[in-house]
Coordinates of C-alpha atoms and ligand atoms in Angstrom, one line a residue:
M1 CA -17.8 -23.2 -21.1
T2 CA -17.0 -20.4 -18.7
N3 CA -15.0 -18.7 -21.2
N4 CA -17.8 -19.0 -23.8
P5 CA -18.5 -15.7 -25.4
D6 CA -22.2 -16.3 -24.8
S7 CA -22.1 -16.7 -21.3
L8 CA -19.7 -13.7 -20.9
Q9 CA -22.0 -11.8 -22.8
A10 CA -25.1 -12.8 -20.8
L11 CA -23.1 -12.1 -17.7
S12 CA -21.9 -8.6 -18.8
A13 CA -25.4 -7.9 -20.1
R14 CA -26.7 -7.8 -16.4
F15 CA -24.7 -4.8 -15.5
P16 CA -25.7 -1.1 -16.5
G17 CA -23.5 0.6 -19.2
H18 CA -22.1 2.9 -16.5
F19 CA -20.7 0.2 -14.6
L20 CA -16.9 0.2 -13.7
W21 CA -14.9 -2.9 -13.9
G22 CA -11.6 -2.6 -11.8
V23 CA -8.6 -4.3 -9.9
A24 CA -7.4 -3.2 -6.5
S25 CA -4.1 -3.1 -4.6
S26 CA -2.4 -1.4 -1.7
A27 CA 0.8 0.6 -1.2
F28 CA 2.3 -1.7 1.6
Q29 CA 1.5 -4.8 -0.2
I30 CA 3.0 -4.2 -3.5
E31 CA 5.3 -1.3 -3.5
G32 CA 8.4 -2.3 -1.8
A33 CA 11.0 0.6 -2.0
A34 CA 10.6 0.9 1.9
S35 CA 13.1 3.7 2.3
A36 CA 13.3 4.9 -1.4
D37 CA 13.2 8.6 -1.9
G38 CA 12.7 10.0 1.4
K39 CA 10.1 7.5 2.5
G40 CA 9.6 7.2 6.4
P41 CA 9.0 4.0 8.1
S42 CA 5.5 2.6 8.7
I43 CA 4.0 0.6 11.5
W44 CA 4.2 -2.3 9.1
D45 CA 7.9 -1.8 8.4
E46 CA 8.4 -1.9 12.3
F47 CA 5.9 -4.7 13.1
C48 CA 7.3 -7.1 10.5
R49 CA 10.8 -6.8 12.4
Q50 CA 9.2 -8.3 15.4
P51 CA 10.1 -12.2 15.7
G52 CA 6.8 -14.0 14.6
A53 CA 4.8 -11.2 13.5
T54 CA 4.7 -12.6 9.8
A55 CA 3.9 -16.4 9.1
D56 CA 6.8 -16.6 6.9
G57 CA 9.1 -14.2 8.5
S58 CA 8.8 -11.8 5.5
D59 CA 8.2 -8.0 5.3
G60 CA 7.4 -5.5 2.7
Q61 CA 10.8 -4.1 2.0
V62 CA 10.6 -5.5 -1.6
A63 CA 7.2 -6.8 -2.0
C64 CA 6.2 -6.8 -5.7
D65 CA 8.8 -4.1 -6.6
H66 CA 5.9 -2.1 -7.8
Y67 CA 7.6 1.1 -7.1
N68 CA 10.3 0.3 -9.5
R69 CA 8.3 -1.6 -12.1
L70 CA 5.4 1.1 -12.4
E71 CA 5.4 1.5 -16.0
S72 CA 5.1 -2.1 -16.8
D73 CA 2.6 -2.9 -14.1
L74 CA 0.4 -0.2 -15.5
D75 CA 0.5 -2.0 -18.7
L76 CA -0.5 -5.1 -16.9
I77 CA -3.4 -3.2 -15.4
A78 CA -4.5 -2.1 -18.9
A79 CA -4.1 -5.4 -20.3
L80 CA -7.0 -6.6 -18.1
G81 CA -9.2 -4.1 -20.0
V82 CA -10.6 -2.5 -16.6
Q83 CA -11.7 1.1 -16.6
A84 CA -10.7 1.6 -12.9
Y85 CA -7.6 0.9 -10.7
R86 CA -8.1 1.1 -6.9
F87 CA -4.8 1.8 -5.2
S88 CA -3.6 3.3 -1.9
I89 CA -1.2 6.3 -1.0
S90 CA 1.4 5.6 1.4
W91 CA 1.2 8.5 3.9
P92 CA 4.9 7.9 5.0
R93 CA 6.0 8.6 1.5
I94 CA 4.2 11.7 1.5
Q95 CA 4.7 12.7 5.2
P96 CA 7.7 10.7 6.4
A97 CA 6.9 11.5 10.0
G98 CA 3.2 11.8 9.6
S99 CA 2.9 15.8 9.6
G100 CA 4.7 18.8 8.1
A101 CA 6.0 19.5 4.6
I102 CA 5.4 17.2 1.7
N103 CA 8.1 14.6 0.5
S104 CA 7.9 15.9 -3.1
R105 CA 9.9 12.6 -4.3
G106 CA 7.2 10.5 -2.6
L107 CA 4.6 12.3 -4.1
A108 CA 6.1 12.3 -7.4
F109 CA 5.6 8.5 -7.7
Y110 CA 1.8 8.9 -7.3
D111 CA 1.9 11.8 -10.0
R112 CA 3.6 9.0 -12.3
L113 CA 1.0 6.5 -11.3
V114 CA -1.9 8.7 -11.8
D115 CA -0.7 10.0 -15.3
G116 CA 0.2 6.5 -16.3
L117 CA -3.5 5.5 -15.5
L118 CA -5.1 8.4 -17.2
A119 CA -2.8 7.9 -20.2
R120 CA -4.2 4.3 -20.4
H121 CA -7.8 5.7 -19.9
I122 CA -8.1 4.0 -16.6
Q123 CA -9.8 6.1 -13.8
P124 CA -7.8 6.2 -10.5
F125 CA -9.5 5.5 -7.3
A126 CA -7.3 6.5 -4.4
T127 CA -7.3 5.3 -0.8
L128 CA -5.5 7.5 1.7
Y129 CA -5.0 4.8 4.3
H130 CA -4.5 1.2 4.0
W131 CA -2.8 0.5 7.3
D132 CA 0.6 2.0 7.0
L133 CA 0.7 4.6 9.6
P134 CA 4.0 6.6 9.6
A135 CA 5.8 4.8 12.5
A136 CA 6.7 8.1 14.2
L137 CA 3.2 8.8 14.8
Q138 CA 2.8 5.4 16.6
R139 CA 6.2 5.8 18.6
E140 CA 5.8 9.6 19.6
H141 CA 2.2 10.1 19.6
N142 CA 0.4 6.6 20.5
G143 CA -0.9 6.4 16.9
W144 CA -4.7 6.1 16.3
A145 CA -5.1 5.9 20.0
D146 CA -4.5 9.6 20.3
R147 CA -7.2 12.0 18.8
D148 CA -4.5 14.2 17.3
T149 CA -3.7 11.7 14.8
A150 CA -7.2 12.3 13.3
H151 CA -6.3 15.9 12.7
R152 CA -2.9 14.9 11.3
F153 CA -4.8 12.5 8.9
A154 CA -7.1 15.2 7.8
E155 CA -3.9 17.6 7.1
Y156 CA -2.3 14.7 5.0
A157 CA -5.6 14.1 3.1
G158 CA -5.8 17.9 2.3
L159 CA -2.4 18.0 0.9
V160 CA -3.0 14.9 -1.0
A161 CA -6.4 16.4 -2.5
R162 CA -4.7 19.6 -3.4
H163 CA -2.1 17.9 -5.4
L164 CA -3.9 15.0 -7.0
G165 CA -7.3 16.5 -7.1
D166 CA -6.9 17.8 -10.5
R167 CA -6.5 14.3 -11.9
V168 CA -8.0 12.0 -9.2
R169 CA -11.7 12.4 -8.8
S170 CA -12.5 9.6 -6.1
F171 CA -10.8 9.5 -2.5
A172 CA -11.6 7.0 0.1
T173 CA -10.3 8.0 3.3
H174 CA -9.8 4.6 5.1
N175 CA -9.6 1.0 4.1
E176 CA -11.4 -1.3 6.5
P177 CA -11.2 0.7 9.8
W178 CA -12.5 -2.2 11.6
V179 CA -9.4 -4.0 10.8
T180 CA -7.2 -1.2 12.1
A181 CA -9.1 -1.2 15.1
T182 CA -9.9 -4.7 15.9
I183 CA -7.2 -6.8 14.3
G184 CA -4.3 -4.2 15.0
H185 CA -5.5 -3.1 18.7
E186 CA -7.7 -5.7 20.1
L187 CA -6.4 -9.1 18.6
G188 CA -3.0 -7.8 18.0
H189 CA -2.4 -9.8 15.0
F190 CA -1.5 -6.9 12.6
A191 CA 0.4 -3.7 13.3
P192 CA 1.0 -2.1 15.8
G193 CA 0.1 -5.3 17.8
V194 CA -1.7 -3.6 20.8
K195 CA -4.2 -6.2 22.6
N196 CA -6.7 -4.2 24.4
R197 CA -10.3 -3.7 23.6
A198 CA -10.8 -0.4 25.0
V199 CA -7.9 0.8 23.0
A200 CA -9.1 -0.7 20.1
M201 CA -12.7 1.2 20.4
Q202 CA -10.9 4.3 20.9
V203 CA -9.0 3.7 17.8
S204 CA -12.2 2.8 15.8
H205 CA -13.8 6.3 17.0
H206 CA -10.6 8.1 16.1
C207 CA -10.3 6.6 12.6
L208 CA -14.0 7.2 11.9
L209 CA -13.6 10.8 13.2
S210 CA -10.4 11.1 10.9
H211 CA -12.6 10.1 8.2
G212 CA -15.0 12.8 8.8
L213 CA -12.2 15.6 9.1
A214 CA -10.4 14.3 6.0
A215 CA -13.6 14.6 4.2
Q216 CA -14.1 18.2 5.1
A217 CA -10.3 18.7 4.2
I218 CA -10.7 17.0 0.7
R219 CA -13.9 19.0 0.0
A220 CA -12.0 22.1 1.2
A221 CA -9.3 21.4 -1.3
R222 CA -11.7 21.0 -4.1
V223 CA -15.4 20.8 -4.5
D224 CA -15.6 18.5 -7.3
L225 CA -14.1 15.4 -5.7
D226 CA -16.1 12.1 -4.7
V227 CA -15.4 11.2 -1.2
G228 CA -16.0 7.8 0.6
I229 CA -14.8 5.2 2.9
V230 CA -14.3 1.4 2.4
V231 CA -15.6 -0.9 4.9
N232 CA -15.3 -4.7 5.4
L233 CA -18.7 -6.2 5.8
S234 CA -20.0 -9.5 6.4
P235 CA -23.4 -11.1 6.9
V236 CA -23.3 -12.6 10.5
S237 CA -25.4 -15.5 11.6
A238 CA -25.4 -17.8 14.7
A239 CA -23.9 -21.1 14.4
T240 CA -26.7 -22.7 16.4
E241 CA -30.1 -21.8 17.7
A242 CA -28.8 -21.5 21.0
A243 CA -29.5 -18.1 22.7
A244 CA -25.8 -17.6 23.6
D245 CA -24.6 -18.0 19.9
E246 CA -27.8 -15.8 18.6
L247 CA -26.6 -13.2 21.1
Q248 CA -22.9 -13.4 20.1
A249 CA -24.1 -13.1 16.5
A250 CA -26.1 -9.9 17.3
R251 CA -22.8 -8.5 19.0
E252 CA -20.6 -9.4 16.2
D253 CA -22.9 -7.8 13.6
G254 CA -23.2 -4.8 15.7
L255 CA -19.3 -4.5 16.3
L256 CA -18.8 -5.3 12.5
V257 CA -21.6 -3.7 10.4
R258 CA -23.8 -1.5 12.6
W259 CA -21.0 0.3 14.7
Y260 CA -19.6 1.7 11.3
L261 CA -22.7 2.2 9.1
D262 CA -24.7 3.7 12.0
A263 CA -21.9 6.4 12.7
L264 CA -21.4 7.2 9.0
L265 CA -24.8 7.1 8.0
R266 CA -27.1 7.5 10.9
G267 CA -25.0 9.7 12.9
G268 CA -24.4 7.8 16.2
Y269 CA -23.2 4.4 17.4
P270 CA -25.7 1.7 18.1
A271 CA -27.1 2.1 21.7
D272 CA -27.0 -1.8 22.2
V273 CA -23.3 -2.0 21.3
L274 CA -22.3 0.9 23.5
E275 CA -24.0 -0.9 26.3
Y276 CA -22.3 -4.2 25.5
L277 CA -18.9 -2.4 25.4
A278 CA -19.6 -0.9 28.8
A279 CA -16.2 0.5 30.2
D280 CA -14.5 -0.2 26.8
A281 CA -16.5 2.3 24.9
P282 CA -14.8 5.0 23.3
N283 CA -14.4 8.7 24.8
V284 CA -16.6 10.7 22.3
R285 CA -16.9 14.3 22.2
A286 CA -20.5 16.2 21.5
E287 CA -19.5 17.3 18.0
D288 CA -18.0 14.0 17.0
A289 CA -21.1 12.1 15.8
R290 CA -21.9 15.0 13.4
L291 CA -18.3 15.3 12.2
I292 CA -18.2 11.6 11.4
A293 CA -21.6 11.6 9.5
Q294 CA -20.4 13.7 6.7
P295 CA -22.2 13.2 3.3
L296 CA -20.7 10.1 1.4
D297 CA -20.4 10.3 -2.3
F298 CA -19.8 6.6 -2.2
L299 CA -19.4 3.7 0.1
G300 CA -16.8 1.0 -0.8
V301 CA -17.8 -2.6 0.3
N302 CA -15.1 -5.2 0.7
Y303 CA -16.7 -8.6 1.0
Y304 CA -14.8 -11.9 1.2
H305 CA -16.9 -14.4 3.4
P306 CA -19.9 -14.6 5.7
V307 CA -19.4 -14.8 9.5
V308 CA -20.9 -17.6 11.5
S309 CA -20.9 -16.7 15.3
T310 CA -20.6 -18.8 18.2
V311 CA -19.6 -18.1 21.6
N312 CA -17.0 -20.8 21.7
R313 CA -15.0 -19.0 19.0
P314 CA -15.7 -15.4 19.0
F315 CA -14.8 -13.3 15.9
S316 CA -13.5 -16.0 13.6
P317 CA -14.5 -16.2 10.1
A318 CA -17.1 -18.7 9.1
R319 CA -16.1 -22.4 8.7
T320 CA -18.4 -25.1 8.4
N321 CA -17.4 -28.7 7.3
A322 CA -19.7 -28.7 4.3
A323 CA -18.6 -25.4 2.8
A324 CA -16.2 -24.9 0.2
V325 CA -13.3 -22.7 1.8
T326 CA -10.5 -20.7 0.1
D327 CA -6.9 -21.1 1.1
M328 CA -7.5 -18.6 3.7
G329 CA -10.2 -21.1 5.2
W330 CA -12.8 -18.7 4.4
E331 CA -16.1 -19.9 3.3
V332 CA -17.1 -19.3 -0.3
A333 CA -20.7 -17.9 -0.1
P334 CA -21.6 -15.6 -3.0
A335 CA -25.4 -15.6 -2.2
K336 CA -24.5 -14.1 1.1
L337 CA -23.1 -11.0 -0.7
T338 CA -26.4 -10.5 -2.3
E339 CA -27.9 -11.0 1.1
L340 CA -25.6 -8.4 2.6
L341 CA -26.1 -5.7 -0.2
L342 CA -30.0 -6.1 0.0
R343 CA -30.0 -5.8 3.9
I344 CA -27.8 -2.7 4.3
D345 CA -29.8 -1.2 1.2
R346 CA -33.0 -1.8 3.2
N347 CA -31.7 -0.6 6.6
Y348 CA -29.7 2.6 5.6
E349 CA -29.8 5.7 3.2
L350 CA -26.9 4.4 1.3
P351 CA -24.8 6.5 -1.2
P352 CA -23.9 4.6 -4.5
L353 CA -21.8 1.4 -3.7
F354 CA -18.6 0.1 -5.2
I355 CA -17.5 -3.5 -4.1
T356 CA -14.0 -2.1 -3.7
E357 CA -12.5 -5.7 -2.8
N358 CA -13.5 -9.3 -3.5
G359 CA -11.2 -12.1 -4.6
A360 CA -9.8 -15.4 -3.3
A361 CA -6.4 -17.0 -2.3
Y362 CA -5.8 -20.1 -3.6
R363 CA -2.7 -22.4 -3.9
D364 CA -1.7 -21.8 -7.5
T365 CA 0.5 -24.2 -9.2
V366 CA 2.7 -23.2 -12.3
V367 CA 2.5 -26.0 -15.0
D368 CA 4.3 -25.3 -18.4
G369 CA 4.1 -21.6 -17.6
K370 CA 0.4 -21.7 -17.0
I371 CA -1.6 -21.0 -13.8
N372 CA -4.8 -22.7 -14.1
D373 CA -6.8 -21.3 -11.2
E374 CA -10.1 -22.3 -12.1
D375 CA -11.3 -22.1 -8.3
R376 CA -10.3 -18.4 -8.3
R377 CA -12.1 -17.8 -11.6
A378 CA -15.3 -19.6 -10.5
Y379 CA -15.1 -17.6 -7.1
I380 CA -15.0 -14.2 -9.1
E381 CA -17.7 -15.3 -11.4
S382 CA -20.2 -16.3 -8.6
H383 CA -19.6 -13.0 -6.9
V384 CA -19.8 -11.0 -9.9
S385 CA -23.3 -12.8 -10.5
A386 CA -24.5 -12.1 -6.8
I387 CA -23.6 -8.5 -7.5
A388 CA -25.9 -8.5 -10.7
D389 CA -28.6 -10.2 -8.3
A390 CA -28.3 -7.3 -6.0
I391 CA -28.5 -4.7 -8.9
E392 CA -31.6 -6.5 -10.3
H393 CA -33.2 -5.8 -6.8
D394 CA -32.3 -2.1 -7.1
V395 CA -29.2 -1.9 -5.1
D396 CA -27.1 0.9 -6.6
V397 CA -23.8 -0.6 -7.2
R398 CA -21.6 1.1 -9.4
G399 CA -18.3 -0.9 -9.7
Y400 CA -16.6 -4.0 -8.8
F401 CA -12.6 -4.2 -8.1
V402 CA -11.1 -7.6 -8.0
W403 CA -8.6 -8.2 -5.1
S404 CA -6.1 -8.2 -6.5
L405 CA -4.0 -7.1 -9.4
L406 CA -0.9 -9.0 -8.1
D407 CA -0.1 -11.9 -5.7
N408 CA 1.2 -9.9 -2.9
F409 CA 2.2 -9.4 0.9
E410 CA -0.7 -10.8 2.7
W411 CA 0.1 -8.9 6.1
A412 CA 0.6 -11.2 8.8
L413 CA 0.5 -14.2 6.4
G414 CA 3.3 -12.8 4.5
Y415 CA 3.7 -14.1 0.7
S416 CA 2.2 -17.4 1.5
K417 CA -1.3 -16.4 0.3
R418 CA -1.9 -15.7 -3.3
F419 CA -4.8 -13.3 -4.4
G420 CA -3.6 -12.0 -7.6
L421 CA -4.9 -12.0 -11.2
Y422 CA -1.2 -12.1 -12.1
Y423 CA 1.1 -14.6 -10.7
V424 CA 4.3 -13.1 -9.1
D425 CA 7.4 -15.2 -9.1
Y426 CA 9.1 -13.4 -6.3
P427 CA 12.6 -14.6 -6.9
T428 CA 12.6 -13.1 -10.6
Q429 CA 9.5 -10.9 -10.0
A430 CA 8.1 -12.2 -13.2
R431 CA 4.4 -11.7 -13.6
T432 CA 2.1 -14.2 -15.3
L433 CA -1.5 -13.8 -16.3
K434 CA -3.4 -16.4 -14.5
H435 CA -6.5 -18.3 -16.2
S436 CA -8.8 -15.9 -13.9
G437 CA -7.1 -12.9 -14.9
C438 CA -7.9 -14.1 -18.6
W439 CA -11.2 -14.8 -17.8
Y440 CA -11.8 -11.3 -16.3
R441 CA -10.2 -9.7 -19.2
N442 CA -12.8 -11.6 -21.5
L443 CA -15.5 -10.4 -19.3
T444 CA -14.4 -6.8 -19.5
T445 CA -14.0 -7.0 -23.2
A446 CA -17.6 -8.5 -23.7
F447 CA -19.1 -5.8 -21.5
H448 CA -17.1 -3.2 -23.6
R449 CA -18.7 -4.7 -26.7
L450 CA -22.0 -4.7 -25.4
A451 CA -22.0 -1.2 -23.9
Y452 CA -20.2 0.8 -26.5
G453 CA -20.8 -1.3 -29.5
G454 CA -17.9 -3.2 -30.3
E455 CA -15.1 -0.9 -29.1
A456 CA -13.4 -3.2 -26.8
A457 CA -9.7 -3.0 -27.0
A458 CA -8.0 -3.6 -23.5
G459 CA -7.5 -0.3 -21.8
S460 CA -10.1 1.5 -23.6
S461 CA -12.5 3.6 -21.7
K462 CA -16.0 4.4 -21.6
P463 CA -17.1 8.0 -22.6
A464 CA -17.4 10.3 -19.7
Ligands
LIG1 C1 -8.7 -7.2 3.0 C2 -7.5 -6.1 2.9 C3 -6.5 -6.3 1.7 C4 -6.3 -7.8 1.5 C5 -7.5 -8.5 1.7 C6 -7.3 -10.0 1.4 O1 -9.1 -7.2 4.4 O2 -8.0 -4.8 2.7 O3 -5.4 -5.6 1.9 O4 -5.4 -8.2 2.4 O5 -8.3 -8.4 2.9

């Protein structure tokens, strides 16, 4: 029923003709080739060497071997019928020690990637930082805790924009700066594994500052580029009506949502959050607020699950006994995505939005060479429909990227969690399209038929 052409057509008809369907990945999670062609180590290469850092003791040395399988992986992207591919650029491939001259062999990989996408009529959406900081910047300069890293990032962003800007129109500076700051520097579950709230908030400020400086550098490189940032947002609610839980929810919303959106879109951090942080609030210079709030051509929103707050278990993803959860333990709540989009649309002057990540991990089993991941397919369908609901309420969402193209390295959880539309058999690196991927291809095909009158071959693009 779900693959029924009528229901696919009805769903795709809820999106405007200019809507972009895409799929997403990130460098460290798929590329492997950790020291190939002059690439320097990243903080994740080093973090993975610490005992117990990843659940399965794994690392990103090989990952999906995407670096060496680029052409055939590009064919897999095209076979989904998507018009857009979101990928990230590995800073230590471009500048092995985080500053100075370009490593041209590293850059050549992204030339091949971008050219390969364009040859297949797929628009490249590049993200400049998806957590793989050059390790030298951490070791010698204290990483994002040091203000200089923001300037180095802007230099790197300018270099990349000058080189790829003739073919890549869309550049996101950071992916999920909340994760860099809070999971990397307060909770310490992710690289570089620091556990200090004051450091985390300074890191957050430097990431936002680096976004602003990078936006200026990208625009100085070329005036015709679209510059944005990708944030992870969740609607936050209190677990109970107890005042302590309500207060915790307001704080978590402040730190996760308003801290970032206020700085980016209103030119300042929320006063209640600064007050709550007290001595842990970051050092901020007078000019910083203006630097951070550069005009945005788009805002990327990554959504996976809502957050239910309680003082007893601060900052843990929502989990109620009644709710369906994914293999990450994340509550499946598509209506909360609509709620989130309506709320930020109401409260901020938003640029056009892209849902830059959404998807689900489930335990896949291969039966007779097939992966019948109905749970993942249903997750994606319900969230696509939730986005259509938001669009019908006049929220300007321009595109949707499924996380992820391939099963891949899920950070501290290693290879134990599978998010891909393609199943990866790691020992052989064979890729198999899952039932969810098949459904997604049918959706993009139905959309193309409707929007462009029957011209629906996989990989075909919309007219400019
Ligand atoms: C997001 C990350 C992405 C992936 C998904 C599951 O927070 O941006 O790399 O790990 O979660």
